[in-house]
Short mmCIF file of C-alpha atoms in Angstrom, two decimals:
data_model
loop_
_atom_site.label_atom_id
_atom_site.label_comp_id
_atom_site.label_asym_id
_atom_site.label_seq_id
_atom_site.Cartn_x
_atom_site.Cartn_y
_atom_site.Cartn_z
CA MET A 1 -1.93 -30.35 47.39
CA ILE A 2 -3.78 -30.57 50.78
CA GLY A 3 -1.80 -28.18 53.26
CA SER A 4 -2.26 -30.37 56.18
CA LEU A 5 -3.70 -33.91 56.58
CA GLU A 6 -5.82 -32.69 60.14
CA LEU A 7 -9.48 -33.60 60.55
CA GLY A 8 -10.93 -30.18 58.88
CA GLY A 9 -13.62 -29.29 56.21
CA SER A 10 -11.50 -29.79 52.88
CA GLN A 11 -9.75 -32.72 53.73
CA SER A 12 -12.81 -34.90 55.25
CA MET A 13 -14.55 -33.73 51.76
CA ILE A 14 -10.83 -35.54 50.06
CA MET A 15 -11.13 -38.41 52.20
CA ASN A 16 -14.81 -38.80 51.27
CA ILE A 17 -13.90 -39.51 47.67
CA TYR A 18 -10.86 -41.32 48.04
CA ARG A 19 -12.66 -43.78 49.98
CA LYS A 20 -15.37 -44.29 47.61
CA ILE A 21 -13.09 -44.59 44.50
CA ASP A 22 -12.05 -47.51 42.31
CA ARG A 23 -8.34 -47.36 43.64
CA GLU A 24 -7.44 -49.86 40.79
CA LYS A 25 -8.27 -47.44 38.32
CA LEU A 26 -7.16 -44.31 40.36
CA GLN A 27 -5.11 -43.62 43.21
CA PHE A 28 -4.91 -39.93 45.29
CA ASP A 29 -1.26 -39.18 46.56
CA PHE A 30 -1.11 -36.37 48.97
CA ILE A 31 1.27 -33.52 49.42
CA VAL A 32 1.40 -31.62 52.69
CA ASP A 33 3.61 -28.41 54.13
CA HIS A 34 2.14 -29.17 57.76
CA PRO A 35 3.60 -32.19 58.86
CA ASP A 36 2.29 -31.98 62.33
CA ARG A 37 -1.41 -32.09 61.56
CA MET A 38 -1.43 -35.62 60.02
CA TYR A 39 -5.19 -37.16 61.41
CA PHE A 40 -5.66 -39.12 58.14
CA ALA A 41 -2.07 -40.25 57.30
CA ASP A 42 -2.60 -44.00 58.70
CA GLU A 43 -5.68 -44.74 56.61
CA ILE A 44 -3.99 -42.95 53.54
CA HIS A 45 -1.57 -45.74 53.75
CA LYS A 46 -3.78 -48.08 53.71
CA LEU A 47 -5.70 -47.07 51.27
CA GLY A 48 -2.28 -47.10 49.16
CA GLY A 49 -1.85 -43.65 48.84
CA LYS A 50 1.73 -41.59 49.79
CA ILE A 51 2.63 -38.78 51.57
CA PHE A 52 4.88 -36.46 50.23
CA ILE A 53 6.14 -33.21 52.50
CA MET A 54 7.07 -29.58 51.31
CA PRO A 55 8.50 -27.18 53.07
CA THR A 56 5.89 -24.25 54.71
CA PHE A 57 5.64 -21.22 52.55
CA VAL A 58 6.59 -18.38 54.97
CA GLY A 59 7.14 -15.36 52.55
CA SER A 60 10.78 -15.41 52.63
CA ASN A 61 11.54 -18.76 50.98
CA VAL A 62 9.91 -18.43 47.27
CA LEU A 63 13.42 -19.74 46.02
CA GLU A 64 13.37 -22.82 47.96
CA ILE A 65 9.39 -23.17 47.32
CA ARG A 66 10.37 -23.36 43.22
CA LYS A 67 13.53 -25.34 43.92
CA LYS A 68 11.49 -27.94 45.62
CA TRP A 69 8.70 -27.98 43.67
CA LYS A 70 11.12 -28.30 40.37
CA LYS A 71 12.95 -31.27 41.88
CA PHE A 72 9.69 -32.94 43.14
CA PHE A 73 8.35 -33.16 39.33
CA LEU A 74 11.90 -34.28 37.89
CA ASP A 75 11.35 -36.90 40.49
CA HIS A 76 7.92 -38.16 40.31
CA GLN A 77 7.27 -37.70 36.26
CA GLU A 78 4.39 -40.63 37.09
CA TYR A 79 1.75 -37.99 37.91
CA LYS A 80 -0.72 -36.75 35.57
CA ILE A 81 -2.59 -34.36 37.52
CA LEU A 82 -2.41 -31.71 40.30
CA HIS A 83 -5.08 -30.75 42.63
CA SER A 84 -4.65 -28.10 44.77
CA HIS A 85 -6.67 -27.47 47.72
CA VAL A 86 -4.15 -24.60 48.97
CA ARG A 87 -4.94 -21.35 47.25
CA SER A 88 -2.57 -18.92 49.40
CA TYR A 89 0.55 -19.79 47.53
CA ALA A 90 -0.01 -21.88 44.31
CA SER A 91 0.82 -19.78 42.15
CA LEU A 92 4.26 -20.40 42.75
CA TYR A 93 4.19 -24.13 42.08
CA LEU A 94 0.99 -24.51 39.62
CA PRO A 95 3.03 -22.90 36.59
CA ILE A 96 6.21 -25.47 37.50
CA ALA A 97 3.87 -28.47 37.38
CA LYS A 98 2.58 -26.91 33.92
CA LYS A 99 5.94 -26.92 32.68
CA PHE A 100 6.41 -30.44 33.40
CA GLY A 101 2.93 -30.98 31.11
CA ILE A 102 0.77 -31.90 34.33
CA THR A 103 -2.65 -30.91 34.25
CA THR A 104 -3.85 -28.45 37.10
CA ILE A 105 -6.89 -27.86 39.35
CA ILE A 106 -7.63 -25.22 42.02
CA HIS A 107 -10.01 -25.62 44.27
CA SER A 108 -11.60 -22.85 46.45
CA HIS A 109 -13.19 -23.79 49.76
CA SER A 110 -13.64 -20.35 51.31
CA THR A 111 -15.06 -17.03 51.09
CA SER A 112 -12.42 -14.77 52.92
CA ASN A 113 -8.63 -15.00 53.94
CA GLY A 114 -9.77 -13.19 56.90
CA ARG A 115 -8.31 -9.69 57.90
CA GLY A 116 -4.56 -8.24 58.45
CA ALA A 117 -1.22 -8.50 56.95
CA THR A 118 -1.04 -12.31 56.15
CA ALA A 119 -4.70 -12.12 54.44
CA LEU A 120 -3.43 -9.33 52.50
CA ILE A 121 -0.56 -11.71 51.40
CA LYS A 122 -2.76 -14.59 50.72
CA ASN A 123 -4.85 -12.39 48.57
CA ILE A 124 -2.46 -10.88 46.40
CA LEU A 125 -1.28 -14.47 45.80
CA GLN A 126 -4.16 -15.61 44.97
CA ILE A 127 -4.28 -13.09 41.71
CA PRO A 128 -2.53 -14.91 39.23
CA LEU A 129 -4.11 -18.50 40.05
CA ARG A 130 -7.27 -17.79 37.68
CA PHE A 131 -4.68 -17.33 34.53
CA GLN A 132 -2.84 -20.14 35.68
CA ALA A 133 -5.15 -23.45 36.37
CA ASP A 134 -6.43 -25.42 33.49
CA TYR A 135 -9.75 -26.18 35.81
CA PHE A 136 -11.46 -24.31 38.58
CA MET A 137 -13.76 -25.91 41.57
CA ALA A 138 -15.17 -24.79 44.33
CA CYS A 139 -17.28 -25.99 46.99
CA SER A 140 -20.17 -23.30 46.19
CA LYS A 141 -20.73 -20.59 43.67
CA CYS A 142 -19.69 -18.10 46.40
CA ALA A 143 -16.66 -19.63 47.22
CA GLY A 144 -15.58 -20.02 43.10
CA GLN A 145 -16.71 -16.42 42.67
CA TRP A 146 -14.57 -15.13 45.79
CA LEU A 147 -11.02 -16.96 44.49
CA PHE A 148 -12.06 -16.63 40.54
CA GLY A 149 -14.45 -13.97 40.13
CA LYS A 150 -17.67 -13.84 38.35
CA ARG A 151 -16.17 -14.27 34.62
CA ILE A 152 -14.49 -17.85 35.47
CA VAL A 153 -17.52 -18.96 37.18
CA ARG A 154 -19.33 -19.11 33.80
CA GLN A 155 -16.77 -20.94 31.91
CA LYS A 156 -16.72 -24.63 31.04
CA ASN A 157 -13.89 -25.54 32.78
CA PHE A 158 -15.25 -24.51 36.26
CA PHE A 159 -17.17 -26.91 38.32
CA ILE A 160 -18.88 -26.93 41.45
CA ILE A 161 -18.16 -30.02 43.78
CA ARG A 162 -20.04 -30.38 46.69
CA ASN A 163 -18.95 -31.48 49.91
CA ALA A 164 -20.34 -34.63 50.04
CA ILE A 165 -20.98 -36.95 52.58
CA ASP A 166 -22.03 -40.63 53.17
CA LEU A 167 -26.05 -40.36 53.78
CA GLU A 168 -26.71 -43.94 55.40
CA GLN A 169 -23.90 -43.29 57.95
CA PHE A 170 -24.81 -40.11 58.99
CA ALA A 171 -28.62 -41.26 59.02
CA TYR A 172 -30.13 -40.48 62.52
CA ASN A 173 -30.51 -43.69 64.54
CA GLU A 174 -32.04 -43.80 67.54
CA ASP A 175 -30.20 -46.73 69.32
CA VAL A 176 -26.90 -44.99 67.95
CA ARG A 177 -28.23 -41.88 69.80
CA ILE A 178 -28.60 -43.88 73.19
CA LYS A 179 -25.49 -45.58 73.58
CA THR A 180 -23.46 -42.09 72.42
CA ARG A 181 -25.22 -40.47 75.34
CA LYS A 182 -24.55 -43.07 77.75
CA GLU A 183 -21.10 -43.34 76.79
CA LEU A 184 -20.65 -39.23 77.19
CA GLY A 185 -22.21 -39.36 80.59
CA ILE A 186 -25.27 -37.44 79.16
CA GLU A 187 -28.77 -38.57 80.51
CA LYS A 188 -31.43 -36.37 80.00
CA GLU A 189 -30.25 -33.02 79.71
CA PHE A 190 -30.80 -31.03 76.49
CA VAL A 191 -27.57 -31.19 74.65
CA LEU A 192 -26.54 -28.46 72.21
CA GLY A 193 -23.53 -29.09 69.44
CA PHE A 194 -20.31 -27.40 67.50
CA LEU A 195 -18.19 -29.03 65.54
CA GLY A 196 -15.62 -28.16 63.77
CA ARG A 197 -12.06 -26.44 63.47
CA VAL A 198 -11.64 -24.21 66.82
CA THR A 199 -10.32 -21.38 65.05
CA ALA A 200 -11.47 -17.90 64.47
CA PRO A 201 -13.47 -18.29 61.35
CA LYS A 202 -15.86 -20.74 63.34
CA ASN A 203 -16.36 -18.20 66.15
CA PRO A 204 -16.23 -20.70 68.94
CA TRP A 205 -16.98 -17.66 71.61
CA PHE A 206 -20.01 -16.94 70.40
CA VAL A 207 -21.03 -20.47 71.00
CA LEU A 208 -19.95 -20.20 74.67
CA ASP A 209 -22.59 -17.01 74.71
CA VAL A 210 -25.10 -19.11 73.38
CA PHE A 211 -24.70 -21.69 75.78
CA ASN A 212 -24.84 -19.18 78.73
CA GLU A 213 -27.97 -17.69 77.46
CA ILE A 214 -29.51 -21.45 77.31
CA LYS A 215 -28.26 -22.25 81.14
CA GLN A 216 -29.87 -19.22 82.33
CA ARG A 217 -32.97 -20.12 81.04
CA LYS A 218 -33.60 -24.22 81.25
CA LYS A 219 -31.82 -26.64 83.64
CA ASN A 220 -30.01 -29.99 82.87
CA VAL A 221 -28.16 -28.67 79.90
CA LYS A 222 -25.37 -29.51 78.28
CA LEU A 223 -22.83 -28.14 75.61
CA LEU A 224 -21.09 -30.61 73.19
CA PHE A 225 -18.19 -29.21 71.90
CA VAL A 226 -16.24 -31.12 68.93
CA GLY A 227 -13.23 -30.27 67.91
CA ASP A 228 -9.67 -29.17 67.84
CA GLY A 229 -7.64 -25.80 67.17
CA GLU A 230 -5.54 -23.21 68.17
CA LEU A 231 -7.76 -21.36 70.06
CA LEU A 232 -9.04 -24.75 72.13
CA GLN A 233 -7.49 -23.92 75.39
CA GLU A 234 -7.99 -20.34 74.90
CA ILE A 235 -12.12 -21.42 74.50
CA LYS A 236 -11.39 -23.65 77.63
CA GLU A 237 -10.48 -20.97 79.90
CA SER A 238 -13.22 -18.89 78.73
CA ALA A 239 -15.70 -21.50 79.60
CA LYS A 240 -14.04 -21.93 83.12
CA ASP A 241 -14.33 -18.08 83.71
CA LYS A 242 -17.94 -17.96 82.70
CA GLY A 243 -18.44 -20.83 84.87
CA LEU A 244 -19.71 -23.14 82.30
CA ALA A 245 -16.57 -25.90 82.40
CA LYS A 246 -18.58 -28.40 84.54
CA ASP A 247 -21.19 -28.53 81.55
CA ILE A 248 -19.10 -28.58 78.54
CA ILE A 249 -18.07 -31.91 77.07
CA PHE A 250 -14.69 -31.20 75.07
CA THR A 251 -14.18 -34.17 72.94
CA GLY A 252 -11.66 -32.84 70.76
CA THR A 253 -11.26 -34.01 67.19
CA LYS A 254 -12.95 -37.30 66.51
CA GLY A 255 -13.98 -39.86 63.68
CA ASN A 256 -16.83 -41.19 64.56
CA THR A 257 -18.80 -37.19 64.19
CA PHE A 258 -21.91 -38.96 63.09
CA GLU A 259 -22.69 -40.85 66.42
CA LEU A 260 -21.91 -37.17 67.94
CA TYR A 261 -24.49 -35.32 65.96
CA ALA A 262 -26.96 -38.10 67.08
CA ALA A 263 -26.37 -37.45 70.74
CA MET A 264 -27.07 -33.88 69.74
CA ASP A 265 -31.07 -32.07 70.50
CA ALA A 266 -29.76 -28.71 68.80
CA TYR A 267 -26.75 -27.94 66.32
CA CYS A 268 -25.05 -24.22 66.72
CA PHE A 269 -22.92 -23.28 63.52
CA PRO A 270 -22.22 -19.23 64.28
CA SER A 271 -19.32 -18.89 61.71
CA LEU A 272 -17.78 -15.59 60.59
CA TRP A 273 -17.64 -16.86 56.99
CA GLU A 274 -17.63 -20.19 55.03
CA GLY A 275 -16.86 -21.81 51.55
CA LEU A 276 -19.98 -23.96 52.31
CA GLY A 277 -19.91 -25.55 55.58
CA ILE A 278 -19.74 -29.28 55.48
CA SER A 279 -20.56 -30.02 59.05
CA LEU A 280 -24.27 -28.43 58.63
CA ILE A 281 -24.76 -30.81 56.01
CA GLU A 282 -23.75 -33.45 58.35
CA ALA A 283 -25.99 -32.08 60.73
CA GLN A 284 -29.06 -31.96 58.79
CA ALA A 285 -28.20 -35.65 57.63
CA SER A 286 -28.46 -36.99 60.90
CA GLY A 287 -31.98 -34.51 61.19
CA VAL A 288 -31.08 -32.30 64.24
CA TYR A 289 -32.39 -28.60 64.05
CA CYS A 290 -30.02 -26.97 63.40
CA ILE A 291 -29.13 -22.39 63.49
CA CYS A 292 -26.64 -21.09 61.88
CA SER A 293 -25.09 -17.20 60.86
CA GLU A 294 -26.15 -15.43 57.91
CA ASN A 295 -22.62 -15.79 56.14
CA ILE A 296 -23.20 -19.66 55.35
CA PRO A 297 -24.06 -19.94 51.92
CA ASP A 298 -27.76 -20.64 50.75
CA GLU A 299 -26.09 -24.21 49.35
CA ALA A 300 -25.30 -25.25 52.35
CA ILE A 301 -29.57 -25.60 53.64
CA VAL A 302 -30.91 -28.32 52.21
CA THR A 303 -33.44 -29.01 54.76
CA ASP A 304 -36.65 -26.98 56.40
CA PHE A 305 -35.28 -27.55 59.97
CA VAL A 306 -32.10 -24.96 59.42
CA GLU A 307 -32.76 -21.25 60.31
CA LYS A 308 -30.61 -18.29 60.00
CA VAL A 309 -30.06 -15.63 62.28
CA LYS A 310 -27.83 -12.64 61.88
CA LEU A 311 -25.02 -12.79 64.42
CA ASP A 312 -25.79 -9.10 65.54
CA LYS A 313 -28.99 -9.90 67.01
CA GLY A 314 -27.05 -11.38 70.02
CA ALA A 315 -26.31 -14.63 71.67
CA ALA A 316 -29.99 -14.15 73.64
CA ILE A 317 -31.75 -14.23 70.55
CA TRP A 318 -29.92 -17.50 69.62
CA ALA A 319 -30.49 -19.49 72.81
CA ARG A 320 -34.50 -18.81 72.52
CA LYS A 321 -34.69 -19.89 68.80
CA ILE A 322 -33.15 -23.25 69.98
CA LEU A 323 -35.08 -23.44 73.52
CA GLN A 324 -37.99 -22.94 70.74
CA HIS A 325 -37.21 -25.93 68.86
CA GLN A 326 -35.89 -28.33 71.74
CA LYS A 327 -38.89 -31.14 71.57
CA TYR A 328 -38.28 -31.42 67.68
CA ASN A 329 -39.04 -34.19 66.16
CA ARG A 330 -36.01 -35.65 63.62
CA LYS A 331 -36.51 -36.74 60.40
CA CYS A 332 -35.34 -38.98 57.65
CA THR A 333 -33.54 -36.22 55.32
CA SER A 334 -31.50 -38.27 52.96
CA ASP A 335 -33.35 -38.03 49.95
CA LEU A 336 -33.82 -34.53 50.16
CA ILE A 337 -29.53 -33.98 50.92
CA ARG A 338 -28.86 -36.48 48.02
CA LYS A 339 -31.13 -34.26 45.67
CA ALA A 340 -28.97 -30.93 46.48
CA GLY A 341 -26.15 -32.81 45.54
CA TYR A 342 -24.38 -34.03 48.41
CA ASP A 343 -24.20 -37.86 48.05
CA ILE A 344 -20.29 -38.99 48.17
CA ARG A 345 -21.10 -41.77 46.03
CA GLU A 346 -22.83 -39.94 43.03
CA ASN A 347 -20.06 -37.27 43.52
CA ALA A 348 -17.03 -39.93 43.57
CA ARG A 349 -17.75 -41.38 40.44
CA TRP A 350 -18.28 -38.05 38.85
CA ILE A 351 -14.54 -36.65 39.97
CA GLN A 352 -13.19 -40.07 38.96
CA LYS A 353 -14.86 -40.04 35.37
CA PHE A 354 -13.29 -36.45 35.27
CA TYR A 355 -10.10 -37.57 36.78
CA LEU A 356 -9.99 -40.53 34.20
CA LYS A 357 -10.91 -38.37 31.33
CA ILE A 358 -8.43 -35.49 31.60
CA GLY A 359 -5.74 -38.03 32.55
CA LYS A 360 -6.22 -39.80 29.15
CA SER A 361 -6.08 -36.58 27.05
CA ILE A 362 -2.84 -35.49 28.20
#
């Protein structure tokens, strides 16, 4: 259960694993409740996976949700494991899965639900999860503690699954950099990069503020803004109002992110909260200088060219630090990132072995 198949952090992590497993021994099928976000759908079908649609939970349709999930398990008794990457209302369907003899896994990818009434409802719905699932997984220790509590994180049925990447693909390549910058119309400009879903937790307004400060200090600069989301149009309008639009390249959602990191000279990651921050791992794999907020878990910082700066220091301080590294020489970081546990090949082997082991015990 993944919610949607858009190009997001948890989806990318799952797809990275899916591409590397032995699909003659193990197959992934996907349940989503946002069928309007299906970036990975074609690839999943090509890899032999099936996609099922469930109704979106809106708070007032609890009975419908339970009825649909019960029917699903009645119709599909071939499944042995349900791995839920949705946490907000997983407490409604995990007990149903267990009644059908299915082993359940709940996976934490975040450290916050935000604020307001919706966040409060999600927080309440999540409480039963720590008593319902058979196994607990998280992208970082802090993401695990936030959703499950400290007691479960100390248990043997809790596992940290790093949001791993293909290190060979993301390794910096000068030829790729030259080619990508040419395609984007970038010549000798200094390029600040941002990549992520354009939503409130990613703090995209601050990226514009930092870029604005850089432009006041340096000529020939560009912002490579990669991603899509509910705030994209608002960000574009804000960029226009600030007089920045002509120097920003909005790419939308892209699958060739390794090429885009190569084109960057610095990477800006000012998230308000993160379970881990897979794009920061990708940027480090590309060897680009990174500046991130204090809200990024320490597990995501595995090289010596990432600088944590508090958001309340202000955009001007961030801009100065970025410009101090404008002549930064890129390095090969594959060994460092592999040792930190972010090699997708190793992670895929581990989770395949885990699935097959618990599948046989059912």
